[in-house]
JSON list of C-alpha atoms in Angstrom, two decimals:
[
{"chain": "A", "resi": 1, "resn": "MET", "atom": "CA", "xyz": [7.87, -1.32, 19.77]},
{"chain": "A", "resi": 2, "resn": "ASP", "atom": "CA", "xyz": [4.52, 0.35, 19.02]},
{"chain": "A", "resi": 3, "resn": "SER", "atom": "CA", "xyz": [2.52, -1.09, 16.17]},
{"chain": "A", "resi": 4, "resn": "ALA", "atom": "CA", "xyz": [3.48, 0.45, 12.85]},
{"chain": "A", "resi": 5, "resn": "THR", "atom": "CA", "xyz": [-0.15, 0.39, 11.84]},
{"chain": "A", "resi": 6, "resn": "SER", "atom": "CA", "xyz": [-1.59, 2.55, 14.60]},
{"chain": "A", "resi": 7, "resn": "GLU", "atom": "CA", "xyz": [-3.45, 5.43, 12.99]},
{"chain": "A", "resi": 8, "resn": "ASP", "atom": "CA", "xyz": [-2.87, 7.60, 16.08]},
{"chain": "A", "resi": 9, "resn": "SER", "atom": "CA", "xyz": [0.90, 7.18, 15.92]},
{"chain": "A", "resi": 10, "resn": "VAL", "atom": "CA", "xyz": [1.58, 8.78, 12.55]},
{"chain": "A", "resi": 11, "resn": "THR", "atom": "CA", "xyz": [4.52, 11.15, 12.94]},
{"chain": "A", "resi": 12, "resn": "SER", "atom": "CA", "xyz": [4.20, 14.92, 13.05]},
{"chain": "A", "resi": 13, "resn": "GLU", "atom": "CA", "xyz": [5.55, 14.96, 9.49]},
{"chain": "A", "resi": 14, "resn": "THR", "atom": "CA", "xyz": [2.01, 14.27, 8.28]},
{"chain": "A", "resi": 15, "resn": "PRO", "atom": "CA", "xyz": [0.57, 17.46, 6.72]},
{"chain": "A", "resi": 16, "resn": "ASP", "atom": "CA", "xyz": [-2.32, 19.10, 8.59]},
{"chain": "A", "resi": 17, "resn": "THR", "atom": "CA", "xyz": [-3.54, 21.39, 5.81]},
{"chain": "A", "resi": 18, "resn": "ARG", "atom": "CA", "xyz": [-4.74, 20.93, 2.28]},
{"chain": "A", "resi": 19, "resn": "THR", "atom": "CA", "xyz": [-2.31, 21.89, -0.50]},
{"chain": "A", "resi": 20, "resn": "PRO", "atom": "CA", "xyz": [-3.99, 23.42, -3.57]},
{"chain": "A", "resi": 21, "resn": "LEU", "atom": "CA", "xyz": [-3.51, 21.54, -6.83]},
{"chain": "A", "resi": 22, "resn": "GLY", "atom": "CA", "xyz": [-1.55, 23.57, -9.37]},
{"chain": "A", "resi": 23, "resn": "ALA", "atom": "CA", "xyz": [-3.43, 24.81, -12.43]},
{"chain": "A", "resi": 24, "resn": "SER", "atom": "CA", "xyz": [-0.80, 23.26, -14.74]},
{"chain": "A", "resi": 25, "resn": "ALA", "atom": "CA", "xyz": [-1.23, 19.74, -13.34]},
{"chain": "A", "resi": 26, "resn": "ASP", "atom": "CA", "xyz": [-2.68, 17.62, -16.12]},
{"chain": "A", "resi": 27, "resn": "ASN", "atom": "CA", "xyz": [-1.21, 14.12, -15.75]},
{"chain": "A", "resi": 28, "resn": "GLY", "atom": "CA", "xyz": [-2.52, 11.90, -12.96]},
{"chain": "A", "resi": 29, "resn": "LEU", "atom": "CA", "xyz": [-0.68, 8.69, -12.04]},
{"chain": "A", "resi": 30, "resn": "LYS", "atom": "CA", "xyz": [-2.46, 6.11, -9.91]},
{"chain": "A", "resi": 31, "resn": "ILE", "atom": "CA", "xyz": [-0.78, 3.93, -7.27]},
{"chain": "A", "resi": 32, "resn": "VAL", "atom": "CA", "xyz": [-2.56, 1.39, -5.07]},
{"chain": "A", "resi": 33, "resn": "VAL", "atom": "CA", "xyz": [-1.40, 0.23, -1.63]},
{"chain": "A", "resi": 34, "resn": "VAL", "atom": "CA", "xyz": [-2.67, -3.25, -0.80]},
{"chain": "A", "resi": 35, "resn": "GLY", "atom": "CA", "xyz": [-2.08, -5.93, 1.81]},
{"chain": "A", "resi": 36, "resn": "GLY", "atom": "CA", "xyz": [-3.70, -7.83, 4.63]},
{"chain": "A", "resi": 37, "resn": "PHE", "atom": "CA", "xyz": [-5.86, -6.50, 7.44]},
{"chain": "A", "resi": 38, "resn": "GLY", "atom": "CA", "xyz": [-4.03, -4.10, 9.77]},
{"chain": "A", "resi": 39, "resn": "VAL", "atom": "CA", "xyz": [-0.67, -4.01, 7.97]},
{"chain": "A", "resi": 40, "resn": "GLY", "atom": "CA", "xyz": [-0.51, -0.19, 7.89]},
{"chain": "A", "resi": 41, "resn": "LYS", "atom": "CA", "xyz": [-1.95, 0.84, 4.52]},
{"chain": "A", "resi": 42, "resn": "THR", "atom": "CA", "xyz": [-3.89, 3.80, 5.92]},
{"chain": "A", "resi": 43, "resn": "THR", "atom": "CA", "xyz": [-0.86, 4.86, 7.95]},
{"chain": "A", "resi": 44, "resn": "LEU", "atom": "CA", "xyz": [1.40, 4.84, 4.87]},
{"chain": "A", "resi": 45, "resn": "VAL", "atom": "CA", "xyz": [-1.03, 6.92, 2.80]},
{"chain": "A", "resi": 46, "resn": "ARG", "atom": "CA", "xyz": [-1.45, 9.40, 5.66]},
{"chain": "A", "resi": 47, "resn": "SER", "atom": "CA", "xyz": [2.27, 9.74, 6.31]},
{"chain": "A", "resi": 48, "resn": "VAL", "atom": "CA", "xyz": [3.26, 10.55, 2.74]},
{"chain": "A", "resi": 49, "resn": "SER", "atom": "CA", "xyz": [0.27, 12.46, 1.33]},
{"chain": "A", "resi": 50, "resn": "GLU", "atom": "CA", "xyz": [0.70, 16.21, 0.79]},
{"chain": "A", "resi": 51, "resn": "ILE", "atom": "CA", "xyz": [-2.98, 16.74, 1.58]},
{"chain": "A", "resi": 52, "resn": "ARG", "atom": "CA", "xyz": [-5.10, 15.57, 4.46]},
{"chain": "A", "resi": 53, "resn": "PRO", "atom": "CA", "xyz": [-6.10, 12.17, 3.07]},
{"chain": "A", "resi": 54, "resn": "LEU", "atom": "CA", "xyz": [-9.65, 11.13, 2.41]},
{"chain": "A", "resi": 55, "resn": "SER", "atom": "CA", "xyz": [-10.30, 8.16, 4.66]},
{"chain": "A", "resi": 56, "resn": "THR", "atom": "CA", "xyz": [-13.29, 5.82, 4.90]},
{"chain": "A", "resi": 57, "resn": "GLU", "atom": "CA", "xyz": [-12.44, 4.43, 8.32]},
{"chain": "A", "resi": 58, "resn": "GLU", "atom": "CA", "xyz": [-15.10, 3.24, 10.70]},
{"chain": "A", "resi": 59, "resn": "THR", "atom": "CA", "xyz": [-14.77, 2.35, 14.38]},
{"chain": "A", "resi": 60, "resn": "MET", "atom": "CA", "xyz": [-14.35, -1.35, 14.98]},
{"chain": "A", "resi": 61, "resn": "THR", "atom": "CA", "xyz": [-17.00, -2.95, 17.20]},
{"chain": "A", "resi": 62, "resn": "ARG", "atom": "CA", "xyz": [-17.29, -6.23, 19.05]},
{"chain": "A", "resi": 63, "resn": "ALA", "atom": "CA", "xyz": [-19.67, -7.44, 16.35]},
{"chain": "A", "resi": 64, "resn": "GLY", "atom": "CA", "xyz": [-16.84, -7.15, 13.84]},
{"chain": "A", "resi": 65, "resn": "GLU", "atom": "CA", "xyz": [-14.69, -9.53, 15.85]},
{"chain": "A", "resi": 66, "resn": "THR", "atom": "CA", "xyz": [-16.86, -12.41, 14.63]},
{"chain": "A", "resi": 67, "resn": "VAL", "atom": "CA", "xyz": [-16.13, -11.41, 11.01]},
{"chain": "A", "resi": 68, "resn": "ASP", "atom": "CA", "xyz": [-12.53, -10.11, 10.99]},
{"chain": "A", "resi": 69, "resn": "ASP", "atom": "CA", "xyz": [-9.57, -11.87, 12.57]},
{"chain": "A", "resi": 70, "resn": "ILE", "atom": "CA", "xyz": [-8.16, -9.27, 14.99]},
{"chain": "A", "resi": 71, "resn": "SER", "atom": "CA", "xyz": [-5.98, -11.65, 17.00]},
{"chain": "A", "resi": 72, "resn": "GLU", "atom": "CA", "xyz": [-2.78, -10.03, 15.66]},
{"chain": "A", "resi": 73, "resn": "VAL", "atom": "CA", "xyz": [-4.05, -6.43, 15.67]},
{"chain": "A", "resi": 74, "resn": "ARG", "atom": "CA", "xyz": [-5.48, -6.00, 19.16]},
{"chain": "A", "resi": 75, "resn": "GLY", "atom": "CA", "xyz": [-4.53, -2.34, 19.30]},
{"chain": "A", "resi": 76, "resn": "LYS", "atom": "CA", "xyz": [-6.46, -1.45, 16.16]},
{"chain": "A", "resi": 77, "resn": "SER", "atom": "CA", "xyz": [-9.62, 0.61, 16.84]},
{"chain": "A", "resi": 78, "resn": "ALA", "atom": "CA", "xyz": [-10.69, 1.59, 13.30]},
{"chain": "A", "resi": 79, "resn": "THR", "atom": "CA", "xyz": [-10.72, -0.05, 9.88]},
{"chain": "A", "resi": 80, "resn": "THR", "atom": "CA", "xyz": [-10.99, 1.06, 6.24]},
{"chain": "A", "resi": 81, "resn": "VAL", "atom": "CA", "xyz": [-14.29, 0.06, 4.64]},
{"chain": "A", "resi": 82, "resn": "ALA", "atom": "CA", "xyz": [-13.83, 1.47, 1.11]},
{"chain": "A", "resi": 83, "resn": "PHE", "atom": "CA", "xyz": [-10.43, 3.04, 0.41]},
{"chain": "A", "resi": 84, "resn": "ASP", "atom": "CA", "xyz": [-7.98, 5.72, 1.51]},
{"chain": "A", "resi": 85, "resn": "PHE", "atom": "CA", "xyz": [-6.97, 8.49, -0.86]},
{"chain": "A", "resi": 86, "resn": "GLY", "atom": "CA", "xyz": [-3.90, 10.73, -0.86]},
{"chain": "A", "resi": 87, "resn": "ARG", "atom": "CA", "xyz": [-1.96, 12.90, -3.28]},
{"chain": "A", "resi": 88, "resn": "ILE", "atom": "CA", "xyz": [1.65, 13.81, -4.07]},
{"chain": "A", "resi": 89, "resn": "SER", "atom": "CA", "xyz": [2.77, 16.43, -6.62]},
{"chain": "A", "resi": 90, "resn": "LEU", "atom": "CA", "xyz": [5.78, 15.07, -8.51]},
{"chain": "A", "resi": 91, "resn": "ASP", "atom": "CA", "xyz": [6.23, 18.33, -10.46]},
{"chain": "A", "resi": 92, "resn": "THR", "atom": "CA", "xyz": [4.04, 21.08, -11.90]},
{"chain": "A", "resi": 93, "resn": "ARG", "atom": "CA", "xyz": [2.31, 18.72, -14.33]},
{"chain": "A", "resi": 94, "resn": "ASN", "atom": "CA", "xyz": [2.48, 15.22, -12.82]},
{"chain": "A", "resi": 95, "resn": "ILE", "atom": "CA", "xyz": [0.42, 14.18, -9.81]},
{"chain": "A", "resi": 96, "resn": "LEU", "atom": "CA", "xyz": [0.60, 10.87, -7.98]},
{"chain": "A", "resi": 97, "resn": "TYR", "atom": "CA", "xyz": [-2.71, 9.64, -6.57]},
{"chain": "A", "resi": 98, "resn": "LEU", "atom": "CA", "xyz": [-2.55, 7.05, -3.79]},
{"chain": "A", "resi": 99, "resn": "PHE", "atom": "CA", "xyz": [-5.34, 4.60, -3.07]},
{"chain": "A", "resi": 100, "resn": "GLY", "atom": "CA", "xyz": [-5.19, 2.40, 0.04]},
{"chain": "A", "resi": 101, "resn": "ALA", "atom": "CA", "xyz": [-7.32, -0.73, -0.36]},
{"chain": "A", "resi": 102, "resn": "PRO", "atom": "CA", "xyz": [-9.26, -2.30, 2.53]},
{"chain": "A", "resi": 103, "resn": "GLY", "atom": "CA", "xyz": [-7.60, -5.42, 3.89]},
{"chain": "A", "resi": 104, "resn": "GLN", "atom": "CA", "xyz": [-10.50, -7.54, 5.14]},
{"chain": "A", "resi": 105, "resn": "GLU", "atom": "CA", "xyz": [-11.63, -10.43, 2.97]},
{"chain": "A", "resi": 106, "resn": "ARG", "atom": "CA", "xyz": [-15.22, -9.15, 2.92]},
{"chain": "A", "resi": 107, "resn": "PHE", "atom": "CA", "xyz": [-14.05, -6.02, 1.05]},
{"chain": "A", "resi": 108, "resn": "TRP", "atom": "CA", "xyz": [-11.84, -7.76, -1.51]},
{"chain": "A", "resi": 109, "resn": "PHE", "atom": "CA", "xyz": [-14.53, -7.34, -4.17]},
{"chain": "A", "resi": 110, "resn": "LEU", "atom": "CA", "xyz": [-13.50, -3.66, -4.32]},
{"chain": "A", "resi": 111, "resn": "TRP", "atom": "CA", "xyz": [-9.94, -4.46, -5.32]},
{"chain": "A", "resi": 112, "resn": "ASP", "atom": "CA", "xyz": [-10.51, -5.22, -9.00]},
{"chain": "A", "resi": 113, "resn": "ARG", "atom": "CA", "xyz": [-12.07, -1.80, -9.53]},
{"chain": "A", "resi": 114, "resn": "LEU", "atom": "CA", "xyz": [-9.30, -0.06, -7.60]},
{"chain": "A", "resi": 115, "resn": "PHE", "atom": "CA", "xyz": [-6.73, -1.81, -9.82]},
{"chain": "A", "resi": 116, "resn": "ALA", "atom": "CA", "xyz": [-8.29, -0.36, -13.00]},
{"chain": "A", "resi": 117, "resn": "GLY", "atom": "CA", "xyz": [-5.93, 2.21, -14.52]},
{"chain": "A", "resi": 118, "resn": "THR", "atom": "CA", "xyz": [-3.27, 1.59, -11.88]},
{"chain": "A", "resi": 119, "resn": "LEU", "atom": "CA", "xyz": [0.33, 2.33, -12.82]},
{"chain": "A", "resi": 120, "resn": "GLY", "atom": "CA", "xyz": [1.71, 0.05, -10.10]},
{"chain": "A", "resi": 121, "resn": "ALA", "atom": "CA", "xyz": [1.15, -1.15, -6.56]},
{"chain": "A", "resi": 122, "resn": "VAL", "atom": "CA", "xyz": [2.77, -1.50, -3.17]},
{"chain": "A", "resi": 123, "resn": "VAL", "atom": "CA", "xyz": [2.08, -4.73, -1.27]},
{"chain": "A", "resi": 124, "resn": "LEU", "atom": "CA", "xyz": [2.50, -3.95, 2.41]},
{"chain": "A", "resi": 125, "resn": "VAL", "atom": "CA", "xyz": [3.45, -6.94, 4.56]},
{"chain": "A", "resi": 126, "resn": "ASP", "atom": "CA", "xyz": [3.48, -7.73, 8.26]},
{"chain": "A", "resi": 127, "resn": "THR", "atom": "CA", "xyz": [6.12, -10.47, 8.48]},
{"chain": "A", "resi": 128, "resn": "ARG", "atom": "CA", "xyz": [4.42, -11.95, 11.57]},
{"chain": "A", "resi": 129, "resn": "ARG", "atom": "CA", "xyz": [1.54, -13.03, 9.31]},
{"chain": "A", "resi": 130, "resn": "ILE", "atom": "CA", "xyz": [2.95, -13.25, 5.80]},
{"chain": "A", "resi": 131, "resn": "GLY", "atom": "CA", "xyz": [0.08, -15.42, 4.58]},
{"chain": "A", "resi": 132, "resn": "ASP", "atom": "CA", "xyz": [-2.26, -12.41, 4.75]},
{"chain": "A", "resi": 133, "resn": "SER", "atom": "CA", "xyz": [-0.44, -10.93, 1.74]},
{"chain": "A", "resi": 134, "resn": "TRP", "atom": "CA", "xyz": [-0.81, -13.85, -0.64]},
{"chain": "A", "resi": 135, "resn": "TYR", "atom": "CA", "xyz": [-4.19, -12.75, -1.97]},
{"chain": "A", "resi": 136, "resn": "ALA", "atom": "CA", "xyz": [-2.92, -9.26, -2.82]},
{"chain": "A", "resi": 137, "resn": "ILE", "atom": "CA", "xyz": [0.02, -10.64, -4.78]},
{"chain": "A", "resi": 138, "resn": "ASP", "atom": "CA", "xyz": [-2.20, -13.16, -6.56]},
{"chain": "A", "resi": 139, "resn": "ARG", "atom": "CA", "xyz": [-4.70, -10.49, -7.65]},
{"chain": "A", "resi": 140, "resn": "LEU", "atom": "CA", "xyz": [-1.96, -8.14, -8.88]},
{"chain": "A", "resi": 141, "resn": "GLU", "atom": "CA", "xyz": [-0.33, -10.91, -10.89]},
{"chain": "A", "resi": 142, "resn": "ARG", "atom": "CA", "xyz": [-3.68, -11.85, -12.42]},
{"chain": "A", "resi": 143, "resn": "HIS", "atom": "CA", "xyz": [-4.21, -8.22, -13.44]},
{"chain": "A", "resi": 144, "resn": "GLY", "atom": "CA", "xyz": [-0.66, -7.93, -14.76]},
{"chain": "A", "resi": 145, "resn": "THR", "atom": "CA", "xyz": [-0.05, -4.97, -12.44]},
{"chain": "A", "resi": 146, "resn": "PRO", "atom": "CA", "xyz": [3.61, -4.32, -11.54]},
{"chain": "A", "resi": 147, "resn": "PHE", "atom": "CA", "xyz": [4.30, -4.16, -7.81]},
{"chain": "A", "resi": 148, "resn": "ILE", "atom": "CA", "xyz": [6.91, -4.10, -5.08]},
{"chain": "A", "resi": 149, "resn": "VAL", "atom": "CA", "xyz": [6.74, -5.60, -1.60]},
{"chain": "A", "resi": 150, "resn": "ALA", "atom": "CA", "xyz": [7.41, -3.47, 1.50]},
{"chain": "A", "resi": 151, "resn": "CYS", "atom": "CA", "xyz": [7.73, -5.10, 4.93]},
{"chain": "A", "resi": 152, "resn": "ASN", "atom": "CA", "xyz": [6.30, -2.78, 7.58]},
{"chain": "A", "resi": 153, "resn": "ASP", "atom": "CA", "xyz": [8.29, -2.66, 10.83]},
{"chain": "A", "resi": 154, "resn": "PHE", "atom": "CA", "xyz": [6.28, -4.11, 13.71]},
{"chain": "A", "resi": 155, "resn": "GLY", "atom": "CA", "xyz": [9.34, -5.01, 15.77]},
{"chain": "A", "resi": 156, "resn": "GLY", "atom": "CA", "xyz": [8.73, -8.75, 15.44]},
{"chain": "A", "resi": 157, "resn": "PRO", "atom": "CA", "xyz": [11.24, -11.55, 14.80]},
{"chain": "A", "resi": 158, "resn": "ALA", "atom": "CA", "xyz": [13.73, -10.77, 12.06]},
{"chain": "A", "resi": 159, "resn": "HIS", "atom": "CA", "xyz": [13.47, -12.60, 8.75]},
{"chain": "A", "resi": 160, "resn": "THR", "atom": "CA", "xyz": [16.03, -12.63, 5.96]},
{"chain": "A", "resi": 161, "resn": "PRO", "atom": "CA", "xyz": [14.96, -11.38, 2.52]},
{"chain": "A", "resi": 162, "resn": "GLU", "atom": "CA", "xyz": [15.42, -14.91, 1.23]},
{"chain": "A", "resi": 163, "resn": "GLN", "atom": "CA", "xyz": [13.00, -16.29, 3.83]},
{"chain": "A", "resi": 164, "resn": "ILE", "atom": "CA", "xyz": [10.39, -13.66, 2.98]},
{"chain": "A", "resi": 165, "resn": "ARG", "atom": "CA", "xyz": [10.75, -14.24, -0.76]},
{"chain": "A", "resi": 166, "resn": "GLU", "atom": "CA", "xyz": [10.35, -17.97, -0.27]},
{"chain": "A", "resi": 167, "resn": "ALA", "atom": "CA", "xyz": [7.31, -17.54, 1.98]},
{"chain": "A", "resi": 168, "resn": "LEU", "atom": "CA", "xyz": [5.65, -15.25, -0.59]},
{"chain": "A", "resi": 169, "resn": "ASP", "atom": "CA", "xyz": [6.87, -17.26, -3.59]},
{"chain": "A", "resi": 170, "resn": "LEU", "atom": "CA", "xyz": [8.09, -13.92, -4.87]},
{"chain": "A", "resi": 171, "resn": "ASP", "atom": "CA", "xyz": [9.58, -13.47, -8.32]},
{"chain": "A", "resi": 172, "resn": "PRO", "atom": "CA", "xyz": [13.29, -12.54, -7.98]},
{"chain": "A", "resi": 173, "resn": "HIS", "atom": "CA", "xyz": [12.74, -9.42, -10.09]},
{"chain": "A", "resi": 174, "resn": "VAL", "atom": "CA", "xyz": [10.16, -7.97, -7.68]},
{"chain": "A", "resi": 175, "resn": "PRO", "atom": "CA", "xyz": [11.82, -5.45, -5.31]},
{"chain": "A", "resi": 176, "resn": "LEU", "atom": "CA", "xyz": [11.58, -6.28, -1.59]},
{"chain": "A", "resi": 177, "resn": "ILE", "atom": "CA", "xyz": [12.32, -3.54, 0.97]},
{"chain": "A", "resi": 178, "resn": "ASP", "atom": "CA", "xyz": [11.78, -2.73, 4.65]},
{"chain": "A", "resi": 179, "resn": "CYS", "atom": "CA", "xyz": [9.82, 0.31, 5.77]},
{"chain": "A", "resi": 180, "resn": "ASP", "atom": "CA", "xyz": [8.13, 2.07, 8.68]},
{"chain": "A", "resi": 181, "resn": "ALA", "atom": "CA", "xyz": [4.74, 3.26, 7.42]},
{"chain": "A", "resi": 182, "resn": "ARG", "atom": "CA", "xyz": [4.61, 5.92, 10.17]},
{"chain": "A", "resi": 183, "resn": "SER", "atom": "CA", "xyz": [7.63, 7.72, 8.74]},
{"chain": "A", "resi": 184, "resn": "ARG", "atom": "CA", "xyz": [7.14, 10.13, 5.85]},
{"chain": "A", "resi": 185, "resn": "GLU", "atom": "CA", "xyz": [10.70, 9.62, 4.62]},
{"chain": "A", "resi": 186, "resn": "SER", "atom": "CA", "xyz": [10.39, 5.83, 4.78]},
{"chain": "A", "resi": 187, "resn": "SER", "atom": "CA", "xyz": [7.06, 5.89, 2.94]},
{"chain": "A", "resi": 188, "resn": "LYS", "atom": "CA", "xyz": [8.54, 8.20, 0.30]},
{"chain": "A", "resi": 189, "resn": "GLN", "atom": "CA", "xyz": [11.35, 5.70, -0.23]},
{"chain": "A", "resi": 190, "resn": "VAL", "atom": "CA", "xyz": [8.75, 2.97, -0.79]},
{"chain": "A", "resi": 191, "resn": "LEU", "atom": "CA", "xyz": [7.14, 5.02, -3.56]},
{"chain": "A", "resi": 192, "resn": "ILE", "atom": "CA", "xyz": [10.52, 5.93, -5.06]},
{"chain": "A", "resi": 193, "resn": "THR", "atom": "CA", "xyz": [11.40, 2.23, -5.18]},
{"chain": "A", "resi": 194, "resn": "LEU", "atom": "CA", "xyz": [8.13, 1.49, -6.96]},
{"chain": "A", "resi": 195, "resn": "VAL", "atom": "CA", "xyz": [8.65, 4.28, -9.52]},
{"chain": "A", "resi": 196, "resn": "GLU", "atom": "CA", "xyz": [12.20, 3.09, -10.20]},
{"chain": "A", "resi": 197, "resn": "HIS", "atom": "CA", "xyz": [10.89, -0.46, -10.66]},
{"chain": "A", "resi": 198, "resn": "LEU", "atom": "CA", "xyz": [8.23, 0.74, -13.11]},
{"chain": "A", "resi": 199, "resn": "LYS", "atom": "CA", "xyz": [10.84, 2.73, -15.01]},
{"chain": "A", "resi": 200, "resn": "SER", "atom": "CA", "xyz": [13.13, -0.30, -15.33]},
{"chain": "A", "resi": 201, "resn": "LEU", "atom": "CA", "xyz": [10.21, -2.42, -16.56]},
{"chain": "A", "resi": 202, "resn": "TYR", "atom": "CA", "xyz": [9.32, 0.18, -19.16]},
{"chain": "A", "resi": 203, "resn": "VAL", "atom": "CA", "xyz": [12.91, 0.39, -20.40]},
{"chain": "A", "resi": 204, "resn": "SER", "atom": "CA", "xyz": [13.19, -3.40, -20.66]},
{"chain": "A", "resi": 205, "resn": "ARG", "atom": "CA", "xyz": [9.91, -3.65, -22.57]},
{"chain": "A", "resi": 206, "resn": "ALA", "atom": "CA", "xyz": [10.51, -0.67, -24.87]},
{"chain": "A", "resi": 207, "resn": "PRO", "atom": "CA", "xyz": [12.01, -2.77, -27.72]},
{"chain": "A", "resi": 208, "resn": "GLU", "atom": "CA", "xyz": [8.96, -5.06, -27.65]},
{"chain": "A", "resi": 209, "resn": "LEU", "atom": "CA", "xyz": [6.56, -2.11, -27.74]},
{"chain": "A", "resi": 210, "resn": "ALA", "atom": "CA", "xyz": [8.42, -0.65, -30.73]},
{"chain": "A", "resi": 211, "resn": "LEU", "atom": "CA", "xyz": [7.78, -3.73, -32.85]}
]
């Protein structure tokens, strides 16, 4: 199976034109997509955004091979060096802004600023190298940012949800789902799962906030 992180393999569902923002839109909601290097964050943002996403990708060179571990992403030719940005209109007033964080360790210093004002996050995981996602989960937990975990489909060995949860030391209340970041419908389902998770957290905490 082709890599689910290839930026050239995003399906034709990806929009090719910019969609104007409605004049009545006045409520912006921020979501961050994080994870290890080459897990498909840029692909997910591109597949689901209603506009042509802003991307800060640069071509990977041989010099970068001495800095970034590319042993598991040999087909990757470009990498995000700041962040990806996309947009989804939920209704006439509410807009969802998507930020894809860079995965390499040398760009992790950007994450704390990206997390500021974030409603929630998606941790994208390649189950062939689960350890690459530990830092993202650790940073989100330190910030107190709600998140879900989405396992991108790279066609590797199958793992049970229990095995993945154990490997990530994942709280049982954190949703864990499978996805294909190249598919618009699959990426939409990831975001729906996150929104539903945030809604359930808000409902459960409402009595505490009322005190």
